[in-house]
Every structure is written in structure tokens, then in C-alpha cells.
Amino acid sequence: MQSISTIGLDIAKSVFQVHGVDAAGQVVIRRQLRRRHVLAFFQKLAPCLVGIEACASSHHWSRELQALGHTVRLMPPAYVKPYVKRQKNHSTDAQAICEAVTRPTMRFVPTKTVEQQSCLMLHRARHLFIRQQTAVINSIRAYLAEFGIVAPVGRRGVEQLLEIVADRADYRLPEVARACLAALGSQLRALKAQILEFDRRIIAWHRSSVTSKRLDAIPGVGPALATALVASIADPKAFRSGRDFSAWVGLVPKQNSSGGKDKLGSISKQGDRYLRSLFTAGALAVIRYAKIHGTGHRPWLMGLLTRRPTKVAAIALANKIARMAWAMMARGERYREPVALAA
């Protein structure tokens, strides 16, 4: 067999597709592999460049193949798609990956560690449970409203409704409906307890990370955002600047420029939706604090609020916070208060 220099690996749950070429770009191997045979196949090969789409389980396979001595490059699937020829299938996907990984302008995704993926799973599970909690609360309110029972918005209102459900002397609820609502109440309490446990684990992970504790000093950044940043960004220097990082998060205007005319619209909303929501929530918290403490606090922000709506200013501030966070991660610096605030 000729020497293989580059391999495009199309990963899946059970059947993997391999497309390998030599240094001259000639196809050397094109075959399918069952999952149990993947590592044995790569153990027999001399170290080479392996391209993989950054999708489900890609970081696991990247770590495994790097341990065998291969150079692994993960690529966003959207950047690989233009190299797919007609009739999309596993074979053409692997060929496209093999072609894309050799492009000099291709952007790669750094491989995450097991610890980073564990922290991200903690955040994703917590976010899922929060959505389920919201769904259960809405269900309880909607079902009780069918019997004419409503309560004020907020946590206390839900507690009042559950007290009504628990009161068997209240004859407005039929027994069948009461049993269903009691089950939903039990589920809601279990979800709240699990969310609190996730919060404790996030705080513990935050305290064990030096970078996360440094990021926590930025106004608008708390343990949740700090840990999510450390877990999501395997290599901050993969971004050339803070502007590139904020563009990856999706906090910069979407461009539709042509003919020498720059046309900027609303934010692109590309990248990580979870990180973007945390940045925006942190920015809104800073704005609330600034409004309470008057115009002398953060002059740039207060000047922006006089010209723009609050949510527009929040996006601008979130962009600013994202750039500061990138600079601190990439350069290993600590947060420094602006001169105006220090004075």
C-alpha cells in the first residue's frame, strides 16, 4: 500500500467512512469501517493528518487518534459542505473532509479535554432542566386556570397554586385533576432540587479553575458564564482578536455589503446560543446596576443608554464584555477597572 499522508474520516454511530490520499493527492484507500475496527485500523498506519467534522463524538475520536500519534484537525461542518460533490453520501463526505483539511485558509476547532466536555455537559443538563421546569410551571398554571384558579406571576404565585392543590378541603378541583397536578408539583420540586445541585457543582468547578476565577472579576460575568467560557474555548488564541471571538459568539452586526457600500443589520446570532444568552443576561445586569447608581457610574454605558434602547445597549455591552473576556483568556491577564471608574 502507498504511504497515506491525509485521511478524511466521516464519523457516525456504527459505520465510519475512510478516504485516504498520498502526498501527491492520489486516492490510496476508500473503505468503510465498523466502529470496533476504527482504532485497530489507525494503529497500523504511520502518523498522518486526519480530518474530522466537528460534530457529535468528534472530540472523543480526536483524543483517541492523537493518542496513536496522528495529527487530528476538527472542522465546522458548514466549512466542509462546499467541498461536497454531487450525490451526498458517506463516501463523498469523507472525500470532502479529506479535501477541506488540506486547505490553507481552513479554520479548525481545537479539541476539548474530558474536563471541558464534562463541564459543558453540566451546563447543558442544567439548561435542559430549567426549560423543563418552565414547561411544568406553565402546565400547572394552565390546568388550574381551566378551573378558574389563577395566581400572580412569579415564584410565590406557583407556590400558592401548589398549596391549593394540596388542600383537599378546596372543592374547586376534582380528584382526578388534583392527582395530576400533585404529580406535576412533585416533578417541579424534583427539578428545582436537581438544578440547585447543578449550581453547586458549577460553583465547585469554578473555584477549581484559575482562569474561571479571573474571568469572574469582569462586571457582568459570574460563575456560570466564566465556567462556560473556560469549558467552551479550548484555545483562546485560535481567534485572532476579540472582535473575531465576539463574531463567533454572534454579537456583531450581520453584513450584506456590496458595491462599495457597507450594509450592517442586526446581530448575526451565529455561534454558541448558550454563551450569547449568558453574555446578554450579564450585560442587562450591569445596565440595571448602572441605572440605580446614576450617570456617574460607567459614563460610556450611560451615554449609550441616552441614545439607544436598553436592549440595543445591552448587546453593545455584551460585545464589549466578550472582547474583554477573550483578552484575559488569551493573554493571561487580570481584570483592570477603567480609569474613570477607578477615579
Short mmCIF file of C-alpha atoms in Angstrom, two decimals:
data_model
loop_
_atom_site.label_atom_id
_atom_site.label_comp_id
_atom_site.label_asym_id
_atom_site.label_seq_id
_atom_site.Cartn_x
_atom_site.Cartn_y
_atom_site.Cartn_z
CA MET A 1 0.00 0.00 0.00
CA GLN A 2 1.25 3.51 -0.84
CA SER A 3 2.05 5.83 2.05
CA ILE A 4 -1.04 7.69 3.27
CA SER A 5 -0.48 11.34 4.15
CA THR A 6 -4.04 12.63 4.65
CA ILE A 7 -7.27 10.93 5.69
CA GLY A 8 -10.81 12.23 5.69
CA LEU A 9 -12.80 10.39 8.36
CA ASP A 10 -16.60 10.62 8.26
CA ILE A 11 -17.66 9.51 11.73
CA ALA A 12 -21.03 8.04 12.64
CA LYS A 13 -22.63 5.83 15.29
CA SER A 14 -21.75 2.46 13.76
CA VAL A 15 -20.27 2.76 10.25
CA PHE A 16 -17.29 5.07 9.55
CA GLN A 17 -16.03 6.05 6.10
CA VAL A 18 -12.30 6.48 5.36
CA HIS A 19 -10.89 8.39 2.40
CA GLY A 20 -7.07 8.48 2.26
CA VAL A 21 -4.69 10.13 -0.20
CA ASP A 22 -0.92 10.19 -0.60
CA ALA A 23 1.37 13.23 -0.72
CA ALA A 24 0.54 13.77 -4.40
CA GLY A 25 -3.20 13.78 -3.73
CA GLN A 26 -3.85 10.38 -5.35
CA VAL A 27 -6.53 8.25 -3.70
CA VAL A 28 -4.91 5.38 -1.81
CA ILE A 29 -7.76 3.99 0.25
CA ARG A 30 -11.53 4.32 0.26
CA ARG A 31 -13.38 1.97 2.58
CA GLN A 32 -15.93 1.59 5.37
CA LEU A 33 -15.07 0.65 8.95
CA ARG A 34 -17.24 -0.69 11.71
CA ARG A 35 -16.90 1.18 14.98
CA ARG A 36 -14.97 -1.61 16.71
CA HIS A 37 -12.37 -1.66 13.93
CA VAL A 38 -11.55 2.07 13.79
CA LEU A 39 -8.74 2.20 16.36
CA ALA A 40 -7.20 -1.05 15.12
CA PHE A 41 -7.12 0.38 11.58
CA PHE A 42 -5.36 3.59 12.63
CA GLN A 43 -2.90 1.71 14.84
CA LYS A 44 -1.48 0.05 11.74
CA LEU A 45 -0.98 3.36 9.89
CA ALA A 46 2.04 5.62 10.08
CA PRO A 47 1.28 9.02 11.66
CA CYS A 48 -0.71 11.15 9.21
CA LEU A 49 -3.12 14.08 9.04
CA VAL A 50 -6.72 13.13 9.88
CA GLY A 51 -9.63 15.48 9.20
CA ILE A 52 -12.95 15.11 11.05
CA GLU A 53 -16.08 17.24 11.10
CA ALA A 54 -16.66 18.86 14.50
CA CYS A 55 -19.90 17.08 15.37
CA ALA A 56 -21.16 14.56 17.89
CA SER A 57 -18.36 12.41 19.38
CA SER A 58 -15.71 14.16 17.25
CA HIS A 59 -13.69 15.34 20.27
CA HIS A 60 -13.60 11.79 21.63
CA TRP A 61 -12.23 10.40 18.36
CA SER A 62 -9.79 13.29 18.10
CA ARG A 63 -8.31 12.45 21.50
CA GLU A 64 -8.16 8.73 20.67
CA LEU A 65 -6.39 9.25 17.33
CA GLN A 66 -3.98 11.81 18.78
CA ALA A 67 -3.01 9.24 21.40
CA LEU A 68 -1.99 6.95 18.49
CA GLY A 69 0.34 9.65 17.13
CA HIS A 70 -1.83 11.09 14.37
CA THR A 71 -2.42 14.81 13.76
CA VAL A 72 -6.16 15.46 14.00
CA ARG A 73 -7.95 18.56 12.73
CA LEU A 74 -11.61 19.22 13.53
CA MET A 75 -13.56 21.45 11.13
CA PRO A 76 -17.04 23.04 11.34
CA PRO A 77 -19.41 21.06 9.07
CA ALA A 78 -20.55 24.28 7.38
CA TYR A 79 -16.99 24.86 6.16
CA VAL A 80 -16.73 21.33 4.77
CA LYS A 81 -20.04 21.42 2.87
CA PRO A 82 -18.73 23.47 -0.13
CA TYR A 83 -16.28 20.64 -0.90
CA VAL A 84 -19.02 18.00 -1.18
CA LYS A 85 -19.56 16.99 -4.81
CA ARG A 86 -22.81 15.69 -6.26
CA GLN A 87 -24.82 12.91 -4.63
CA LYS A 88 -24.14 13.37 -0.95
CA ASN A 89 -23.29 10.12 0.83
CA HIS A 90 -20.69 8.82 3.30
CA SER A 91 -18.07 8.34 0.60
CA THR A 92 -18.39 11.86 -0.84
CA ASP A 93 -18.50 13.30 2.69
CA ALA A 94 -15.20 11.62 3.58
CA GLN A 95 -13.69 12.82 0.31
CA ALA A 96 -14.85 16.39 1.04
CA ILE A 97 -13.33 16.22 4.55
CA CYS A 98 -10.04 14.98 3.09
CA GLU A 99 -10.05 17.88 0.62
CA ALA A 100 -11.06 20.55 3.14
CA VAL A 101 -8.49 19.64 5.81
CA THR A 102 -5.63 20.48 3.44
CA ARG A 103 -6.90 23.98 2.59
CA PRO A 104 -4.54 26.69 3.92
CA THR A 105 -7.41 29.03 4.84
CA MET A 106 -9.50 26.41 6.63
CA ARG A 107 -10.50 27.19 10.23
CA PHE A 108 -10.14 24.42 12.77
CA VAL A 109 -11.81 23.64 16.08
CA PRO A 110 -9.42 22.90 18.98
CA THR A 111 -10.01 19.53 20.64
CA LYS A 112 -11.67 19.79 24.04
CA THR A 113 -10.43 17.89 27.07
CA VAL A 114 -12.55 15.44 29.03
CA GLU A 115 -12.85 18.00 31.84
CA GLN A 116 -14.11 20.69 29.47
CA GLN A 117 -16.69 18.39 27.95
CA SER A 118 -17.84 17.34 31.43
CA CYS A 119 -18.33 20.98 32.45
CA LEU A 120 -20.25 21.70 29.25
CA MET A 121 -22.46 18.68 29.90
CA LEU A 122 -23.15 20.11 33.35
CA HIS A 123 -24.26 23.40 31.79
CA ARG A 124 -26.36 21.71 29.10
CA ALA A 125 -28.10 19.42 31.60
CA ARG A 126 -28.85 22.36 33.88
CA HIS A 127 -30.24 24.34 30.94
CA LEU A 128 -32.43 21.40 29.93
CA PHE A 129 -33.80 21.07 33.46
CA ILE A 130 -34.56 24.81 33.58
CA ARG A 131 -36.57 24.51 30.35
CA GLN A 132 -38.42 21.52 31.78
CA GLN A 133 -39.11 23.49 34.97
CA THR A 134 -40.60 26.32 32.94
CA ALA A 135 -42.75 23.86 30.99
CA VAL A 136 -44.08 22.25 34.19
CA ILE A 137 -44.87 25.64 35.76
CA ASN A 138 -46.74 26.73 32.64
CA SER A 139 -48.68 23.47 32.64
CA ILE A 140 -49.70 23.88 36.29
CA ARG A 141 -50.88 27.44 35.68
CA ALA A 142 -52.76 26.50 32.50
CA TYR A 143 -54.52 23.47 34.05
CA LEU A 144 -55.63 25.39 37.14
CA ALA A 145 -56.83 28.30 35.01
CA GLU A 146 -59.30 25.85 33.39
CA PHE A 147 -60.98 25.65 36.80
CA GLY A 148 -60.88 29.40 37.36
CA ILE A 149 -57.87 29.32 39.70
CA VAL A 150 -55.09 31.82 38.92
CA ALA A 151 -52.18 33.30 40.86
CA PRO A 152 -49.74 36.22 40.45
CA VAL A 153 -46.72 35.89 38.20
CA GLY A 154 -43.54 34.72 39.92
CA ARG A 155 -42.29 32.02 42.25
CA ARG A 156 -44.68 32.89 45.05
CA GLY A 157 -47.65 32.54 42.68
CA VAL A 158 -46.71 28.95 41.81
CA GLU A 159 -46.33 28.12 45.50
CA GLN A 160 -49.83 29.47 46.13
CA LEU A 161 -51.22 27.24 43.40
CA LEU A 162 -49.49 24.16 44.82
CA GLU A 163 -50.93 24.98 48.25
CA ILE A 164 -54.39 24.96 46.69
CA VAL A 165 -53.65 21.59 45.07
CA ALA A 166 -52.54 20.16 48.43
CA ASP A 167 -55.66 21.45 50.21
CA ARG A 168 -58.24 18.67 49.91
CA ALA A 169 -60.84 20.90 51.51
CA ASP A 170 -60.83 23.07 48.39
CA TYR A 171 -63.63 21.58 46.29
CA ARG A 172 -62.93 23.63 43.18
CA LEU A 173 -60.64 20.84 41.96
CA PRO A 174 -61.93 17.37 41.04
CA GLU A 175 -59.92 14.49 42.49
CA VAL A 176 -58.62 13.35 39.11
CA ALA A 177 -57.34 16.83 38.32
CA ARG A 178 -55.85 17.13 41.82
CA ALA A 179 -53.92 13.87 41.36
CA CYS A 180 -52.47 15.06 38.04
CA LEU A 181 -51.49 18.44 39.47
CA ALA A 182 -49.95 16.81 42.54
CA ALA A 183 -47.75 14.70 40.24
CA LEU A 184 -46.68 17.84 38.38
CA GLY A 185 -45.91 19.51 41.71
CA SER A 186 -43.69 16.59 42.73
CA GLN A 187 -41.88 16.78 39.41
CA LEU A 188 -41.37 20.53 39.83
CA ARG A 189 -39.84 20.08 43.28
CA ALA A 190 -37.50 17.37 41.97
CA LEU A 191 -36.41 19.62 39.09
CA LYS A 192 -35.68 22.51 41.46
CA ALA A 193 -33.60 20.27 43.71
CA GLN A 194 -31.60 18.95 40.75
CA ILE A 195 -30.99 22.48 39.42
CA LEU A 196 -29.64 23.52 42.82
CA GLU A 197 -27.31 20.52 42.77
CA PHE A 198 -26.06 21.53 39.32
CA ASP A 199 -25.48 25.08 40.61
CA ARG A 200 -23.37 23.71 43.46
CA ARG A 201 -21.31 21.63 41.05
CA ILE A 202 -20.76 24.64 38.75
CA ILE A 203 -19.57 26.71 41.73
CA ALA A 204 -17.19 23.93 42.74
CA TRP A 205 -15.79 23.68 39.19
CA HIS A 206 -15.45 27.47 39.10
CA ARG A 207 -13.42 27.53 42.32
CA SER A 208 -11.07 24.86 40.99
CA SER A 209 -10.26 26.81 37.80
CA VAL A 210 -7.78 29.69 37.92
CA THR A 211 -8.96 31.14 34.60
CA SER A 212 -12.61 30.97 35.62
CA LYS A 213 -11.90 32.87 38.84
CA ARG A 214 -10.05 35.59 36.88
CA LEU A 215 -12.97 35.99 34.47
CA ASP A 216 -15.39 36.30 37.39
CA ALA A 217 -13.89 39.73 38.16
CA ILE A 218 -15.40 41.23 34.96
CA PRO A 219 -18.67 43.09 35.64
CA GLY A 220 -21.47 41.04 34.10
CA VAL A 221 -19.55 37.76 34.31
CA GLY A 222 -20.47 35.31 37.05
CA PRO A 223 -19.52 31.69 37.77
CA ALA A 224 -21.97 30.36 35.17
CA LEU A 225 -20.57 32.42 32.28
CA ALA A 226 -16.96 32.08 33.46
CA THR A 227 -17.09 28.28 33.62
CA ALA A 228 -18.96 28.08 30.31
CA LEU A 229 -16.24 30.18 28.65
CA VAL A 230 -13.40 28.08 30.04
CA ALA A 231 -15.16 24.87 29.00
CA SER A 232 -16.14 26.10 25.53
CA ILE A 233 -12.89 27.78 24.48
CA ALA A 234 -10.17 25.15 24.33
CA ASP A 235 -7.65 27.58 22.81
CA PRO A 236 -8.43 31.34 23.01
CA LYS A 237 -5.54 32.08 20.63
CA ALA A 238 -7.43 30.30 17.87
CA PHE A 239 -9.19 33.68 17.49
CA ARG A 240 -7.05 36.45 16.05
CA SER A 241 -8.75 39.18 18.09
CA GLY A 242 -11.57 39.93 20.49
CA ARG A 243 -13.65 41.02 17.51
CA ASP A 244 -13.28 37.58 15.95
CA PHE A 245 -14.34 35.99 19.23
CA SER A 246 -17.44 38.20 19.58
CA ALA A 247 -18.29 37.41 15.94
CA TRP A 248 -18.03 33.69 16.73
CA VAL A 249 -20.46 34.19 19.64
CA GLY A 250 -22.80 36.07 17.27
CA LEU A 251 -22.72 39.52 18.92
CA VAL A 252 -21.65 41.57 15.89
CA PRO A 253 -23.82 43.03 13.08
CA LYS A 254 -24.68 40.84 10.13
CA GLN A 255 -23.18 42.19 6.90
CA ASN A 256 -24.78 42.39 3.48
CA SER A 257 -22.23 44.68 1.81
CA SER A 258 -21.69 45.03 -1.93
CA GLY A 259 -20.61 47.60 -4.49
CA GLY A 260 -18.51 49.54 -2.02
CA LYS A 261 -21.48 50.11 0.28
CA ASP A 262 -21.35 48.72 3.82
CA LYS A 263 -24.74 47.46 4.97
CA LEU A 264 -24.92 46.29 8.59
CA GLY A 265 -28.03 44.76 10.07
CA SER A 266 -28.92 43.18 13.38
CA ILE A 267 -26.56 40.79 15.16
CA SER A 268 -25.76 37.61 13.27
CA LYS A 269 -26.82 35.23 16.07
CA GLN A 270 -24.26 32.74 14.81
CA GLY A 271 -22.11 30.60 17.05
CA ASP A 272 -22.98 29.43 20.54
CA ARG A 273 -26.52 30.44 21.52
CA TYR A 274 -25.98 29.49 25.16
CA LEU A 275 -22.90 31.70 25.55
CA ARG A 276 -24.67 34.56 23.78
CA SER A 277 -27.61 34.36 26.18
CA LEU A 278 -25.27 34.41 29.20
CA PHE A 279 -23.39 37.44 27.85
CA THR A 280 -26.66 39.28 27.24
CA ALA A 281 -28.02 38.44 30.69
CA GLY A 282 -24.79 39.67 32.28
CA ALA A 283 -24.93 42.91 30.27
CA LEU A 284 -28.54 43.55 31.36
CA ALA A 285 -27.49 43.06 35.00
CA VAL A 286 -24.73 45.67 34.58
CA ILE A 287 -27.23 48.08 32.99
CA ARG A 288 -29.67 47.67 35.88
CA TYR A 289 -26.86 48.37 38.35
CA ALA A 290 -25.71 51.42 36.37
CA LYS A 291 -29.23 52.88 36.26
CA ILE A 292 -29.55 52.55 40.03
CA HIS A 293 -26.22 54.28 40.71
CA GLY A 294 -26.78 57.17 38.30
CA THR A 295 -24.90 58.70 35.40
CA GLY A 296 -21.59 58.88 37.28
CA HIS A 297 -21.28 55.11 37.03
CA ARG A 298 -19.86 53.88 33.70
CA PRO A 299 -20.14 57.10 31.59
CA TRP A 300 -19.77 55.21 28.30
CA LEU A 301 -22.71 52.97 29.10
CA MET A 302 -24.93 55.77 30.41
CA GLY A 303 -24.17 57.85 27.30
CA LEU A 304 -25.15 54.89 25.13
CA LEU A 305 -28.41 54.44 27.05
CA THR A 306 -29.39 58.05 26.31
CA ARG A 307 -29.07 57.36 22.57
CA ARG A 308 -30.23 53.77 22.21
CA PRO A 309 -32.91 51.46 23.71
CA THR A 310 -31.90 49.33 26.67
CA LYS A 311 -31.71 46.04 24.77
CA VAL A 312 -29.63 47.57 21.97
CA ALA A 313 -27.24 48.93 24.59
CA ALA A 314 -27.19 45.50 26.26
CA ILE A 315 -25.97 43.86 23.04
CA ALA A 316 -23.25 46.50 22.64
CA LEU A 317 -22.16 45.94 26.25
CA ALA A 318 -22.27 42.15 25.80
CA ASN A 319 -19.95 42.57 22.80
CA LYS A 320 -17.60 44.65 24.94
CA ILE A 321 -17.64 42.06 27.75
CA ALA A 322 -16.91 39.26 25.28
CA ARG A 323 -13.86 41.11 23.96
CA MET A 324 -12.56 41.71 27.47
CA ALA A 325 -13.07 38.05 28.36
CA TRP A 326 -11.15 36.93 25.27
CA ALA A 327 -8.26 39.30 26.02
CA MET A 328 -7.98 37.99 29.58
CA MET A 329 -8.04 34.36 28.44
CA ALA A 330 -5.61 34.82 25.56
CA ARG A 331 -3.09 36.94 27.46
CA GLY A 332 -3.49 35.52 30.96
CA GLU A 333 -4.25 38.97 32.37
CA ARG A 334 -6.41 40.07 35.27
CA TYR A 335 -9.33 42.49 35.03
CA ARG A 336 -8.41 46.15 35.42
CA GLU A 337 -11.03 48.76 36.24
CA PRO A 338 -11.33 51.59 33.68
CA VAL A 339 -9.65 54.84 34.69
CA ALA A 340 -12.98 56.67 35.01
CA LEU A 341 -14.33 54.11 37.50
CA ALA A 342 -11.10 53.94 39.47
CA ALA A 343 -11.18 57.72 39.91
#
